Short mmCIF file of C-alpha atoms and ligand atoms in Angstrom, two decimals:
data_model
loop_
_atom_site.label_atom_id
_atom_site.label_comp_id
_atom_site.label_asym_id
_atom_site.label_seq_id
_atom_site.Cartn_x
_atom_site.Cartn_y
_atom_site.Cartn_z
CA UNK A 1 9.69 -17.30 -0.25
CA UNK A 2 7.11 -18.03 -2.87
CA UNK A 3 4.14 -15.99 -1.76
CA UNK A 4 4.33 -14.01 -4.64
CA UNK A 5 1.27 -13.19 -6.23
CA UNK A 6 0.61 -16.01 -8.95
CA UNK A 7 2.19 -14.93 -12.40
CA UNK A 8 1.63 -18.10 -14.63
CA UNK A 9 4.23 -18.18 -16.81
CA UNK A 10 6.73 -18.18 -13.92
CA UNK A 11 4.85 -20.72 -12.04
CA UNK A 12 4.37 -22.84 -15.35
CA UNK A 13 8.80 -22.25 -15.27
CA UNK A 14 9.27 -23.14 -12.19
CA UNK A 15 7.26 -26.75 -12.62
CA UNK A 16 9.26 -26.73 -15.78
CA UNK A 17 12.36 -25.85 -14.52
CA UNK A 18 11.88 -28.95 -11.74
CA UNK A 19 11.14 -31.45 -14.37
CA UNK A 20 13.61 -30.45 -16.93
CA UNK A 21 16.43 -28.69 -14.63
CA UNK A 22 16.50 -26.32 -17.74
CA UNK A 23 13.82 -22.98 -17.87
CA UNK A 24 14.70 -19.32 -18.56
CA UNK A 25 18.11 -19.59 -19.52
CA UNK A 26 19.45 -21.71 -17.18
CA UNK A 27 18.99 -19.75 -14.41
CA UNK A 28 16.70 -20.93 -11.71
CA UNK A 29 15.72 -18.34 -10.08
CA UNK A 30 12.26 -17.87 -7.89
CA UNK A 31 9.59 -15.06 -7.63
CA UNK A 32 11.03 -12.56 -5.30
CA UNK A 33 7.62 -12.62 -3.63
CA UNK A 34 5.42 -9.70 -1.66
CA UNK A 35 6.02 -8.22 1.46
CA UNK A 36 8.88 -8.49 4.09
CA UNK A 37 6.68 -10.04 6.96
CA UNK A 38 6.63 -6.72 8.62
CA UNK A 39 4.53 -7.62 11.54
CA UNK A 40 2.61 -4.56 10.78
CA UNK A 41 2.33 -3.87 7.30
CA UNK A 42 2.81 -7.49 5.99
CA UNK A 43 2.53 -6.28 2.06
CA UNK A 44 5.18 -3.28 2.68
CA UNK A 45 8.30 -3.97 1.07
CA UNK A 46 9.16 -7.22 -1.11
CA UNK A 47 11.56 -9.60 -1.30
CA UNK A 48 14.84 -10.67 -3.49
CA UNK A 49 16.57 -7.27 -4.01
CA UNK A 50 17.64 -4.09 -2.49
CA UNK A 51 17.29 -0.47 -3.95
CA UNK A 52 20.68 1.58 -4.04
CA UNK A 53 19.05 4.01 -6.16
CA UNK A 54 15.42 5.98 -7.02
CA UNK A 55 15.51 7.55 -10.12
CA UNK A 56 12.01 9.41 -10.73
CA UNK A 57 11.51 11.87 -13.08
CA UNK A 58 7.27 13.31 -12.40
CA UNK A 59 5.31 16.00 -14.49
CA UNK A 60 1.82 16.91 -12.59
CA UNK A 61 -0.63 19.64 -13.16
CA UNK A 62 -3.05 20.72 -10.17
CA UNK A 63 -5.87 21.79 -12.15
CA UNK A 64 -6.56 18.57 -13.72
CA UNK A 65 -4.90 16.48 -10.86
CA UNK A 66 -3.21 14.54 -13.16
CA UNK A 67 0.37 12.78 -12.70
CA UNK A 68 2.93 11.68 -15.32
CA UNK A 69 5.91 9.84 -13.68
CA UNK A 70 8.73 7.48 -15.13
CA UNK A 71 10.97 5.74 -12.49
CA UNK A 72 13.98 3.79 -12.71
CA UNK A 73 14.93 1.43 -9.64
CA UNK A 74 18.62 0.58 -9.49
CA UNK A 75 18.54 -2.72 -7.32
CA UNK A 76 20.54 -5.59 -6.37
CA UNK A 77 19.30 -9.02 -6.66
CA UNK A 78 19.43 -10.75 -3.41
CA UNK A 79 18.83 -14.41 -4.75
CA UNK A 80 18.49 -15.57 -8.09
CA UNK A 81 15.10 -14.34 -9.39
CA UNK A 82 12.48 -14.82 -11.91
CA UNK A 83 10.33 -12.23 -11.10
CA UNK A 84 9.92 -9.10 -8.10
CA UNK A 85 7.48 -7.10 -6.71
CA UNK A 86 7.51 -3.25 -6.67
CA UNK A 87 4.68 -1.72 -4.39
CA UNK A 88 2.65 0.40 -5.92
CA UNK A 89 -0.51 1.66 -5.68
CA UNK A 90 -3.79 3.15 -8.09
CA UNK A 91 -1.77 5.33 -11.17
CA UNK A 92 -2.05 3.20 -14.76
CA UNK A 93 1.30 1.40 -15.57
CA UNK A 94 2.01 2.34 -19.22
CA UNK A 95 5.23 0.17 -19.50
CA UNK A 96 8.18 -1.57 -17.71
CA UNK A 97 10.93 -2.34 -18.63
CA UNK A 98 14.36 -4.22 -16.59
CA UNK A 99 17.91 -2.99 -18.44
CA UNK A 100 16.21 -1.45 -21.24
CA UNK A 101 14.09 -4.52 -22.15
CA UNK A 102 10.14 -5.01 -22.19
CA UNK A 103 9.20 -6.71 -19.17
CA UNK A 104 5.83 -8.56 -18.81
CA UNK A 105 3.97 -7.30 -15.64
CA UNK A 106 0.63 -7.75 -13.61
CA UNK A 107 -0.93 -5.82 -10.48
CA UNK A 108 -2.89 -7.34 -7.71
CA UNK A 109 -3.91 -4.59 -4.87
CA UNK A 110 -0.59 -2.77 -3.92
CA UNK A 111 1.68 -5.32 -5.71
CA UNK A 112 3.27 -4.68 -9.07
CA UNK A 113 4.71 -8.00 -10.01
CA UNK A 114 7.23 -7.69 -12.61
CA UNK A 115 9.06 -10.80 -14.86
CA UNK A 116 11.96 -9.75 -16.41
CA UNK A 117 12.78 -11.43 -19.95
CA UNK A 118 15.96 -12.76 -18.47
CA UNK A 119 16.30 -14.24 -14.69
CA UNK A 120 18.31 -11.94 -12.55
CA UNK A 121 20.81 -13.34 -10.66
CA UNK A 122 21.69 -13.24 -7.18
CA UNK A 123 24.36 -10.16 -6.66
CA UNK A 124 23.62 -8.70 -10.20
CA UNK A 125 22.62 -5.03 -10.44
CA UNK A 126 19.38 -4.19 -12.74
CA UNK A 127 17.30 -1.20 -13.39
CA UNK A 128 13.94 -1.51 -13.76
CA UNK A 129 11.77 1.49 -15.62
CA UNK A 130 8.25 2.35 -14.52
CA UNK A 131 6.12 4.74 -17.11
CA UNK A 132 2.83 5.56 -15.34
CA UNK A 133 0.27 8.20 -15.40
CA UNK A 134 -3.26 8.86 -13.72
CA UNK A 135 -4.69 10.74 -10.81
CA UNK A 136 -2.58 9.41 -7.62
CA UNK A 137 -4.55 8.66 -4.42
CA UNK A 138 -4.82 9.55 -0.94
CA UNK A 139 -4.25 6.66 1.47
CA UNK A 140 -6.05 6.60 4.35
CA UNK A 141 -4.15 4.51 7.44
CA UNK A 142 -5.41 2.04 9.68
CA UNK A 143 -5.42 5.55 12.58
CA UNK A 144 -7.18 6.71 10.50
CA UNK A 145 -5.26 9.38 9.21
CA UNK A 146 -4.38 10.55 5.43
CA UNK A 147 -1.05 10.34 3.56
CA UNK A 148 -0.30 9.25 0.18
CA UNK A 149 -1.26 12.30 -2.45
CA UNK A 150 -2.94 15.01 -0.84
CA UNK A 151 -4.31 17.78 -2.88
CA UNK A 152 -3.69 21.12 -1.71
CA UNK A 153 -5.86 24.59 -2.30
CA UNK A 154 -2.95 25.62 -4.25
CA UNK A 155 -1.37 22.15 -5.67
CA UNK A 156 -0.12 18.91 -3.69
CA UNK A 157 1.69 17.30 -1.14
CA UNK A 158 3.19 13.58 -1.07
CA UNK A 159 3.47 12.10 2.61
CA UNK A 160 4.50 9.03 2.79
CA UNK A 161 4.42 7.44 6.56
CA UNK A 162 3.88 4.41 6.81
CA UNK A 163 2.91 3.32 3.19
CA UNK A 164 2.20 6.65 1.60
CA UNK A 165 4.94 6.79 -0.77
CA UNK A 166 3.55 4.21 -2.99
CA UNK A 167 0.93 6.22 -4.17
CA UNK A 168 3.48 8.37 -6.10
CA UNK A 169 5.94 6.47 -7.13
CA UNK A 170 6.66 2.29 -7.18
CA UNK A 171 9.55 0.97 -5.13
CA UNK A 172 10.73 -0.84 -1.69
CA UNK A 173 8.37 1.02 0.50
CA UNK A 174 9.58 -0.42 3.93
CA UNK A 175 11.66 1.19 6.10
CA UNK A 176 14.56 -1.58 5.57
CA UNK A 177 15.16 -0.68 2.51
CA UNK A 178 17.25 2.95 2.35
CA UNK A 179 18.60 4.23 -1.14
CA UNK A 180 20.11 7.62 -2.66
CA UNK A 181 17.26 9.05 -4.82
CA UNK A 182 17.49 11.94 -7.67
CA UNK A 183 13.54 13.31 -8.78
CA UNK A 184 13.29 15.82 -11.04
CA UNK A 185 9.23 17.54 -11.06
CA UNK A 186 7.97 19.43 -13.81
CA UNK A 187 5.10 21.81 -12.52
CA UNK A 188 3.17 24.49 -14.38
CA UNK A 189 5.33 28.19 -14.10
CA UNK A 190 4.89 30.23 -10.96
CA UNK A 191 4.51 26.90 -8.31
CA UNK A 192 7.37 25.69 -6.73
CA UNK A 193 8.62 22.08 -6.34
CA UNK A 194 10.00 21.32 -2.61
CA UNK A 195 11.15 17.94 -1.59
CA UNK A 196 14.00 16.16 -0.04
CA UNK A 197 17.99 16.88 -0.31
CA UNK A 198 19.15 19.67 -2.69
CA UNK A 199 17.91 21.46 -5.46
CA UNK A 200 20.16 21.19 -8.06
CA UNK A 201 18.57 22.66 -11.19
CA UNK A 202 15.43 24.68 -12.46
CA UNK A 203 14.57 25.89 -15.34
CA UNK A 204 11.67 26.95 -17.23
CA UNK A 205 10.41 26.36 -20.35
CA UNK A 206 7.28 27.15 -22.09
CA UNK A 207 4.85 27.31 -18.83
CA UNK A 208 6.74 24.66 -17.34
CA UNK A 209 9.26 24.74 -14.62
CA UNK A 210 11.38 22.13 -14.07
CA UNK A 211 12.63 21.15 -10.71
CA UNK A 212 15.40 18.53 -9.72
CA UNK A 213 16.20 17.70 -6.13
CA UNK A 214 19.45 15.14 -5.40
CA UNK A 215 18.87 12.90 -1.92
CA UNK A 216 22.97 11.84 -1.68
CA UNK A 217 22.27 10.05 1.85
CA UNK A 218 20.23 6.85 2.40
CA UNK A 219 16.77 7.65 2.56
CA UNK A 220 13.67 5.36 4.02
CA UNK A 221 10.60 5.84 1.08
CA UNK A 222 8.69 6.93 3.98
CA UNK A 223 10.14 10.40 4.75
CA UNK A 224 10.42 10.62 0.96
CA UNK A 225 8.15 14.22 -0.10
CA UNK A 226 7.15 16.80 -2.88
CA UNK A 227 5.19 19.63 -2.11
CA UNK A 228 3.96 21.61 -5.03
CA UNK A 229 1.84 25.05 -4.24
CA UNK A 230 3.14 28.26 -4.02
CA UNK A 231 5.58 28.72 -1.65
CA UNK A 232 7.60 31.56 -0.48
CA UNK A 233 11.41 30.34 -0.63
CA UNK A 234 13.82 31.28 1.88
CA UNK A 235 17.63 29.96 1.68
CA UNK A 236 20.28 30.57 4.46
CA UNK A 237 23.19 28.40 6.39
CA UNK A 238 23.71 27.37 9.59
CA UNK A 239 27.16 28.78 11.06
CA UNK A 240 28.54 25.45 10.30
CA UNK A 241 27.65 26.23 6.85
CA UNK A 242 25.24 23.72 6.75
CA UNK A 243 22.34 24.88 4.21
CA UNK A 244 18.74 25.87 5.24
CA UNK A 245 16.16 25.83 2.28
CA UNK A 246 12.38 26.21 3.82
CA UNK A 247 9.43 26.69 1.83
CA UNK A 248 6.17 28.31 3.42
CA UNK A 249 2.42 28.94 2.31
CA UNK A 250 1.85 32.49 1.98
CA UNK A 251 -0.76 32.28 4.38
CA UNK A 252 1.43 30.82 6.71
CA UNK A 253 4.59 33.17 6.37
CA UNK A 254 4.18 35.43 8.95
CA UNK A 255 2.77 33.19 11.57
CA UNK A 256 5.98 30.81 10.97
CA UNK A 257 8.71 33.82 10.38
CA UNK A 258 10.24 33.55 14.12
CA UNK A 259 9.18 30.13 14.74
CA UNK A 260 11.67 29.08 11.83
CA UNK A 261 14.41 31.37 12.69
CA UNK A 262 15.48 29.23 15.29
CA UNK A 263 16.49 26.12 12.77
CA UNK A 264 19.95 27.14 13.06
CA UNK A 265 20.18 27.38 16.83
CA UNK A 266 18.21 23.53 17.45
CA UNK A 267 20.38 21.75 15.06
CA UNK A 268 23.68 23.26 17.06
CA UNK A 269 21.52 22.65 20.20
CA UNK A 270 20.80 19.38 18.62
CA UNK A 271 24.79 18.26 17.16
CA UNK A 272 25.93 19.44 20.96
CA UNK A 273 23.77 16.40 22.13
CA UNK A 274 23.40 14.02 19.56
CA UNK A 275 26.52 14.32 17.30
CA UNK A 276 26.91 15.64 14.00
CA UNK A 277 23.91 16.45 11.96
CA UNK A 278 23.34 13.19 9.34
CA UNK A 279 22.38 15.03 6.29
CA UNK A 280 23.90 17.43 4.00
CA UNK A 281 21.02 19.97 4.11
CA UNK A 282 17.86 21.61 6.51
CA UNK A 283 15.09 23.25 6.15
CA UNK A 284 11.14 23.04 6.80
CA UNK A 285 7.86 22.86 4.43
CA UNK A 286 5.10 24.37 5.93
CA UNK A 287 1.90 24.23 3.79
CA UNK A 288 -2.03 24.75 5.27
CA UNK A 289 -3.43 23.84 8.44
CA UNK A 290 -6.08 21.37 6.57
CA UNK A 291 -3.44 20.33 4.41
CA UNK A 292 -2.45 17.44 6.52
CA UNK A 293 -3.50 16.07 9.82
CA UNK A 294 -0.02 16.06 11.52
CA UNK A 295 3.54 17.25 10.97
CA UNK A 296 6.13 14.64 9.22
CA UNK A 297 9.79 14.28 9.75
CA UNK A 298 10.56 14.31 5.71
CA UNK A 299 14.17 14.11 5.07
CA UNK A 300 16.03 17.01 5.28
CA UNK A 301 12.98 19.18 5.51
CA UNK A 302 10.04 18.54 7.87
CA UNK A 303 6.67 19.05 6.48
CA UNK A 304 4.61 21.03 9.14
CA UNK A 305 0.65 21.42 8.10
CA UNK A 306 0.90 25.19 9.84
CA UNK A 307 3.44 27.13 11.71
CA UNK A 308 4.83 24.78 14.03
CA UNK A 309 5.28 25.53 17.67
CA UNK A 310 9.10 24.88 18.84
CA UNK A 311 8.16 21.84 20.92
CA UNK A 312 7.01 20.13 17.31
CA UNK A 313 10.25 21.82 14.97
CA UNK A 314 12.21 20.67 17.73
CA UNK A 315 10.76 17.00 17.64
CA UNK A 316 10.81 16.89 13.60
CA UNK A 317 14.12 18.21 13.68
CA UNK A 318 15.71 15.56 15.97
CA UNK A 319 13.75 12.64 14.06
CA UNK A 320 16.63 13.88 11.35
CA UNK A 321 19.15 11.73 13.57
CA UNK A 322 16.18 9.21 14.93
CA UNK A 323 14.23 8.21 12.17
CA UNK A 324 15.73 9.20 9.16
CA UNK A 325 19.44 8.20 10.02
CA UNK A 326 18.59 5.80 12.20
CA UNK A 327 15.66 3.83 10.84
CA UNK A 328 13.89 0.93 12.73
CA UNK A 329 13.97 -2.08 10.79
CA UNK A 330 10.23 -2.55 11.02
CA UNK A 331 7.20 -0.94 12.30
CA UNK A 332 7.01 -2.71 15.87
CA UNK A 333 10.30 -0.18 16.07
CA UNK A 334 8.57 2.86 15.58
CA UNK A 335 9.15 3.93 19.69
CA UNK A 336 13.14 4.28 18.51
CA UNK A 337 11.53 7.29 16.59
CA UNK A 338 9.12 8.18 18.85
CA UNK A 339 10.61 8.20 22.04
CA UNK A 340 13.78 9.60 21.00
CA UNK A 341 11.68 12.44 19.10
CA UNK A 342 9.77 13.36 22.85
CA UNK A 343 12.45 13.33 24.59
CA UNK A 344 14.68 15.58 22.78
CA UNK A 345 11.26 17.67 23.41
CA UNK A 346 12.04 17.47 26.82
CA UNK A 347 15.77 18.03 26.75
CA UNK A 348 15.05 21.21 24.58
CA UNK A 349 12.69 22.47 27.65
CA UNK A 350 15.69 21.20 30.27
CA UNK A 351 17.93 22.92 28.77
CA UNK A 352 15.86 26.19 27.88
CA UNK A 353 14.57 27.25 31.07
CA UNK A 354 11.87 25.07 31.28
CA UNK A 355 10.95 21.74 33.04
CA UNK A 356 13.55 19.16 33.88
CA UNK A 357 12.87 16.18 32.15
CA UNK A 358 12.28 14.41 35.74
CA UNK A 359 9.52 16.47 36.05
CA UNK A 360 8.28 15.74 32.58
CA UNK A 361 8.53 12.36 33.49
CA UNK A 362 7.15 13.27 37.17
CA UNK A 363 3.75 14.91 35.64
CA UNK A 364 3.09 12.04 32.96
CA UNK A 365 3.50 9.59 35.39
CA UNK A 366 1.13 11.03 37.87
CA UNK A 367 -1.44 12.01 35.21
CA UNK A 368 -4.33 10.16 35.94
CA UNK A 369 -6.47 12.12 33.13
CA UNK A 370 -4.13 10.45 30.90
CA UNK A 371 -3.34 6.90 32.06
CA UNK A 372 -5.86 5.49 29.98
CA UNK A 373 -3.66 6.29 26.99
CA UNK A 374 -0.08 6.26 28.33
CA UNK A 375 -0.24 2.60 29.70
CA UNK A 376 -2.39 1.36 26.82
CA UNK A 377 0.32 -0.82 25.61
CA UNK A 378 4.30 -1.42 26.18
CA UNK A 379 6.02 1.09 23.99
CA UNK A 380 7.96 -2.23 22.16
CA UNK A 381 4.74 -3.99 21.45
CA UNK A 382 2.20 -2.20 19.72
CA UNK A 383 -0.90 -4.17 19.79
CA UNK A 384 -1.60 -3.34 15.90
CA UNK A 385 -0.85 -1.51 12.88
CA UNK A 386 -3.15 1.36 14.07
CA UNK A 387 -1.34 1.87 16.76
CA UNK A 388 2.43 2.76 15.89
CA UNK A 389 1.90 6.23 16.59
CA UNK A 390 -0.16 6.18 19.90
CA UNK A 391 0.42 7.76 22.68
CA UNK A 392 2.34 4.75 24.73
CA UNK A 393 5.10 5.02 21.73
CA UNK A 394 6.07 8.71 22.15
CA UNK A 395 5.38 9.42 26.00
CA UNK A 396 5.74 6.20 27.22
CA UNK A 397 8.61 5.23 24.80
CA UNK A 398 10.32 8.78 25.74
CA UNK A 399 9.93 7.33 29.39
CA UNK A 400 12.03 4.52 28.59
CA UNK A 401 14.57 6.63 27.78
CA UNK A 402 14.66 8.73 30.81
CA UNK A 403 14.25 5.20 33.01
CA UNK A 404 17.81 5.03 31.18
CA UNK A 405 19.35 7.98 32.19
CA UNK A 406 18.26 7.68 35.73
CA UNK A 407 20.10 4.67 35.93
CA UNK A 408 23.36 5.58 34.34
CA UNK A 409 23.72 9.52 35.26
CA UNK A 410 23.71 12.33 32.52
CA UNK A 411 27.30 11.94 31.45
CA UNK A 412 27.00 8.64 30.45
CA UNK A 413 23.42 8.95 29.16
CA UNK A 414 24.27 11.67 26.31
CA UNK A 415 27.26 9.40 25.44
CA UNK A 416 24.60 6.81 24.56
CA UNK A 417 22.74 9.21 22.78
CA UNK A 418 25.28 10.40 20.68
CA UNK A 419 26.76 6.36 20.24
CA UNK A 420 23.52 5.08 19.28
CA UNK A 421 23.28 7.87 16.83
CA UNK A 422 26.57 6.94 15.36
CA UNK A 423 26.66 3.40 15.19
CA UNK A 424 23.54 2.70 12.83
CA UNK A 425 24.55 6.09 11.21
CA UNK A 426 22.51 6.09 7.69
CA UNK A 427 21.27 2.57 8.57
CA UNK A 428 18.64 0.32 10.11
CA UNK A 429 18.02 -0.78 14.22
CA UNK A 430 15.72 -2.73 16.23
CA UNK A 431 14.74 -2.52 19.83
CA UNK A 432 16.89 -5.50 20.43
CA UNK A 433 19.89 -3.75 18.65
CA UNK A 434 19.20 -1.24 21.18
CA UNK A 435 18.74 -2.74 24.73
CA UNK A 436 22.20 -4.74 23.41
CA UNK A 437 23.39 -1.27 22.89
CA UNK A 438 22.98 0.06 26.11
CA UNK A 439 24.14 -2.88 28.15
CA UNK A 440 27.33 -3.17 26.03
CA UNK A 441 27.67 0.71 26.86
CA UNK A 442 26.53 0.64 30.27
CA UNK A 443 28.18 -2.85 31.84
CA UNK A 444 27.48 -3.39 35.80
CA UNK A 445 24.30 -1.36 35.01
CA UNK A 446 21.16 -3.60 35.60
CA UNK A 447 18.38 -3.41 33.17
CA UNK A 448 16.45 -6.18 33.94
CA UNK A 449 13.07 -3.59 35.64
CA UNK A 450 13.54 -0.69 32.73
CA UNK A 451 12.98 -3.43 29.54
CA UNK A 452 10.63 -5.66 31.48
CA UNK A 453 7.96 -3.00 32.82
CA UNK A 454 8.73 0.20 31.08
CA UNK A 455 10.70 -1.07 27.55
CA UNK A 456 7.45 -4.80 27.21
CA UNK A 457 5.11 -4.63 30.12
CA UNK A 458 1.77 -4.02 30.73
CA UNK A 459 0.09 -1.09 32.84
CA UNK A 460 1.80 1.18 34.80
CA UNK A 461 5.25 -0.11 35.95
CA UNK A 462 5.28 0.56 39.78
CA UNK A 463 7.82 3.53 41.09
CA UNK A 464 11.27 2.02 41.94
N1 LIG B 501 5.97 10.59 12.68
C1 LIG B 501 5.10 11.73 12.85
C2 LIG B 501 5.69 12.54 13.98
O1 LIG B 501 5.58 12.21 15.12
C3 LIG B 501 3.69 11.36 13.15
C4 LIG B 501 3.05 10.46 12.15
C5 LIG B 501 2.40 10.85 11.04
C6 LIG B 501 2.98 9.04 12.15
N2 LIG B 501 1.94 9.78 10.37
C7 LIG B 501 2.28 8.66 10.99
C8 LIG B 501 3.48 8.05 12.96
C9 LIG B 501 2.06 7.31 10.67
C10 LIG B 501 3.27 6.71 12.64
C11 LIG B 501 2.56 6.34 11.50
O2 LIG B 501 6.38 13.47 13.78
ZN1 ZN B 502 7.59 11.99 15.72
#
């Protein structure tokens, strides 16, 4: 791939490099280029390396909605490379530097193209160190809705689906590309710092508290978060032992007390169904109703723009396994969130005295009010980028799912659940990975009807 934004001394290399078969060392490495071709979001993402590990270390003060950040990517080189992208969006750069040395570097839109003094090559580790500064910006998607930086009444909030994240920090912002990350946040004293994983340290010094929060488990940059505000802290464990750290508004706390409670009891509920839990902590964020447009399945701890209700804690909660372990490989995936997410909705109500999931499944089907919307599109083919997280992708996609367990029986459909869970454990599927899946799982079962009208087809499949 050379689609790289033009840097001219590598290009000037590279002509070099084919007449003399000598530039840079020796090395003939390429421009790692921009974007991954997601069919979505062409620019997310880059090519030529893969992150193992975000470093970021961020100072910002509310008042004067300013940001200080240094980041170090640890990535491997997937090919021999002259230079890489990182995306990254508005913020100043200040400096970069790969292993310790001054790198040259140039930005066009979301693209921070950086050329190393010395090729990389193909299998090496490097670290590359981003010093940056500025007042980070809100992104608004093509929905319509906000994520990015959002500015609080009482500080700030970083959500990062689909592209969000690289207004905060500059990285591998596509869902393919899962690494551990370790971000410490320096905030004035009295706010708290909340974001993924553990807290590990904080300490205060002169107005200044310190906060440092270790992700151990592969993490997607898009359920990457910090919330800074005051929050009111509450720490407990699961009778697994598993640790619960939620953060709430002030204004929010009493509205969210018993609506919260119940994290312990849906992530048994939820390991009884869907295996063990993938991450090494829980918890929930809940910050201001105008805070943010929608609720967000950040790792380890759900943002929530208000006390959720337990239809939404229960569907941010099971994203945990569907989403954040399991990651679709590109956007055109996003029903393997979706659906999974609704359904478990369902299953929470099946198994809680409410509807069964048939007649979920019953009253969405027959909902003529909201046809328009449901059969807009095939849950597996999104028409566009502003449509990932439409209505076709959660109900219908969640439909999908149930067309499934109608056609193996209950026993064998929570097996699937649980396998698919496990098998891309921490990692990266596609819709292809998962119709495979199934008919691997389920042989003498025929698929053909549930992938062709329900899974890809247009309008209404017809009632078997
Ligand atoms: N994933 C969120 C949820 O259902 C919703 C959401 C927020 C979303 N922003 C998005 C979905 C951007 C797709 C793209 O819990
Ligand atoms: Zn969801």
């Amino acid at each position: 791939m050379s689609r790289s934004a033009p840097v001219v001394p590598s290009a000037a290399c590279v002509l070099l490099a084919l007449a003399l078969t000598a530039c840079g060392g020796g090395v003939h490495g390429t421009p790692g280029g921009y974007g991954l071709r997601d069919p979505y979001f062409p620019r997310a993402g880059n090519g030529g390396y893969d992150v193992t590990h975000y470093g970021l270390r961020l100072s910002y003060d509310p008042g004067a909605h300013h940001l200080t950040g240094s980041a170090t990517v640890t990535a491997r080189a997937t090919r021999d490379l002259s230079a890489f992208d990182l995306d990254f969006k508005g913020l100043d750069v200040a400096e970069v530097t790969v292993d310790g040395e001054s790198a040259r570097w140039h930005r066009t839109g979301q693209e921070l193209t950086v050329r190393p003094p010395d090729e990389l090559e193909k299998g090496g580790t490097f670290r590359v160190t981003v010093r940056y500064s500025g007042a980070p910006v809100t992104i608004t998607d093509p929905d319509g809705s906000e994520e990015g930086w959002l500015r609080t009444a009482d500080g700030a909030l970083a959500l990062g689906e689909p592209v969000g994240s690289t207004a905060w920090f500059p990285g591998n912002h596509h869902p393919s590309d899962k690494a551990s990350y370790d971000l410490e946040v320096t905030v004035p004293e009295g706010l708290q710092a909340v974001s993924d994983g553990e807290l590990t340290d904080r300490r205060t010094r002169a107005g200044r508290t310190t906060f440092t929060w270790h992700t151990g488990e592969p993490m997607a940059s898009y359920v990457a978060t910090l919330a800074i505000g005051d929050f009111e802290i509450s720490r407990s464990t699961t009778r697994d032992g598993l640790p619960v750290y939620v953060a709430v508004d002030p204004d929010q706390a009493r509205a969210s007390r018993p609506v919260l409670a119940k994290i312990p009891g849906i992530i048994e509920w939820a390991q009884d169904i869907f295996g063990p839990y993938p991450f090494s902590s829980t918890g929930a964020i809940v910050d201001r109703p105008g805070d943010a447009g929608y609720a967000l399945e950040t790792q380890n701890r759900p943002f929530f723009p208000g006390a959720p209700d337990t239809g939404t804690l229960v569907h941010e909660l099971v994203h945990q396994w569907y989403g954040d372990s399991v990651t679709p490989r590109t956007w055109r995936d996003m029903w393997l969130n979706e659906g999974f997410a609704t359904y478990a909705e369902w299953l929470w109500r099946e198994d809680h005295g409410g509807d069964t999931a048939q007649q979920t499944f019953d009253a969405l089907y027959e909902d003529d009010g909201a046809a328009d919307r449901i059969w807009a599109f095939p849950p597996a083919k999104p028409p566009g980028a502003a449509d990932v997280s439409a209505s076709p992708v959660y109900q219908r996609g969640a439909m999908v799912l149930h067309k499934i367990r109608q056609t193996v029986g209950d026993e064998a459909f929570r097996s699937l659940l649980r396998g698919w869970a496990s098998a891309h454990r921490h990692g990266n599927a596609d819709t292809r990975d998962f119709t495979a899946y199934v008919e691997k799982r389920a042989p003498g079962k025929d698929f053909t009807r549930v992938w062709r009208d329900w899974l890809y087809g247009d309008g209404r499949p017809d009632r078997p």
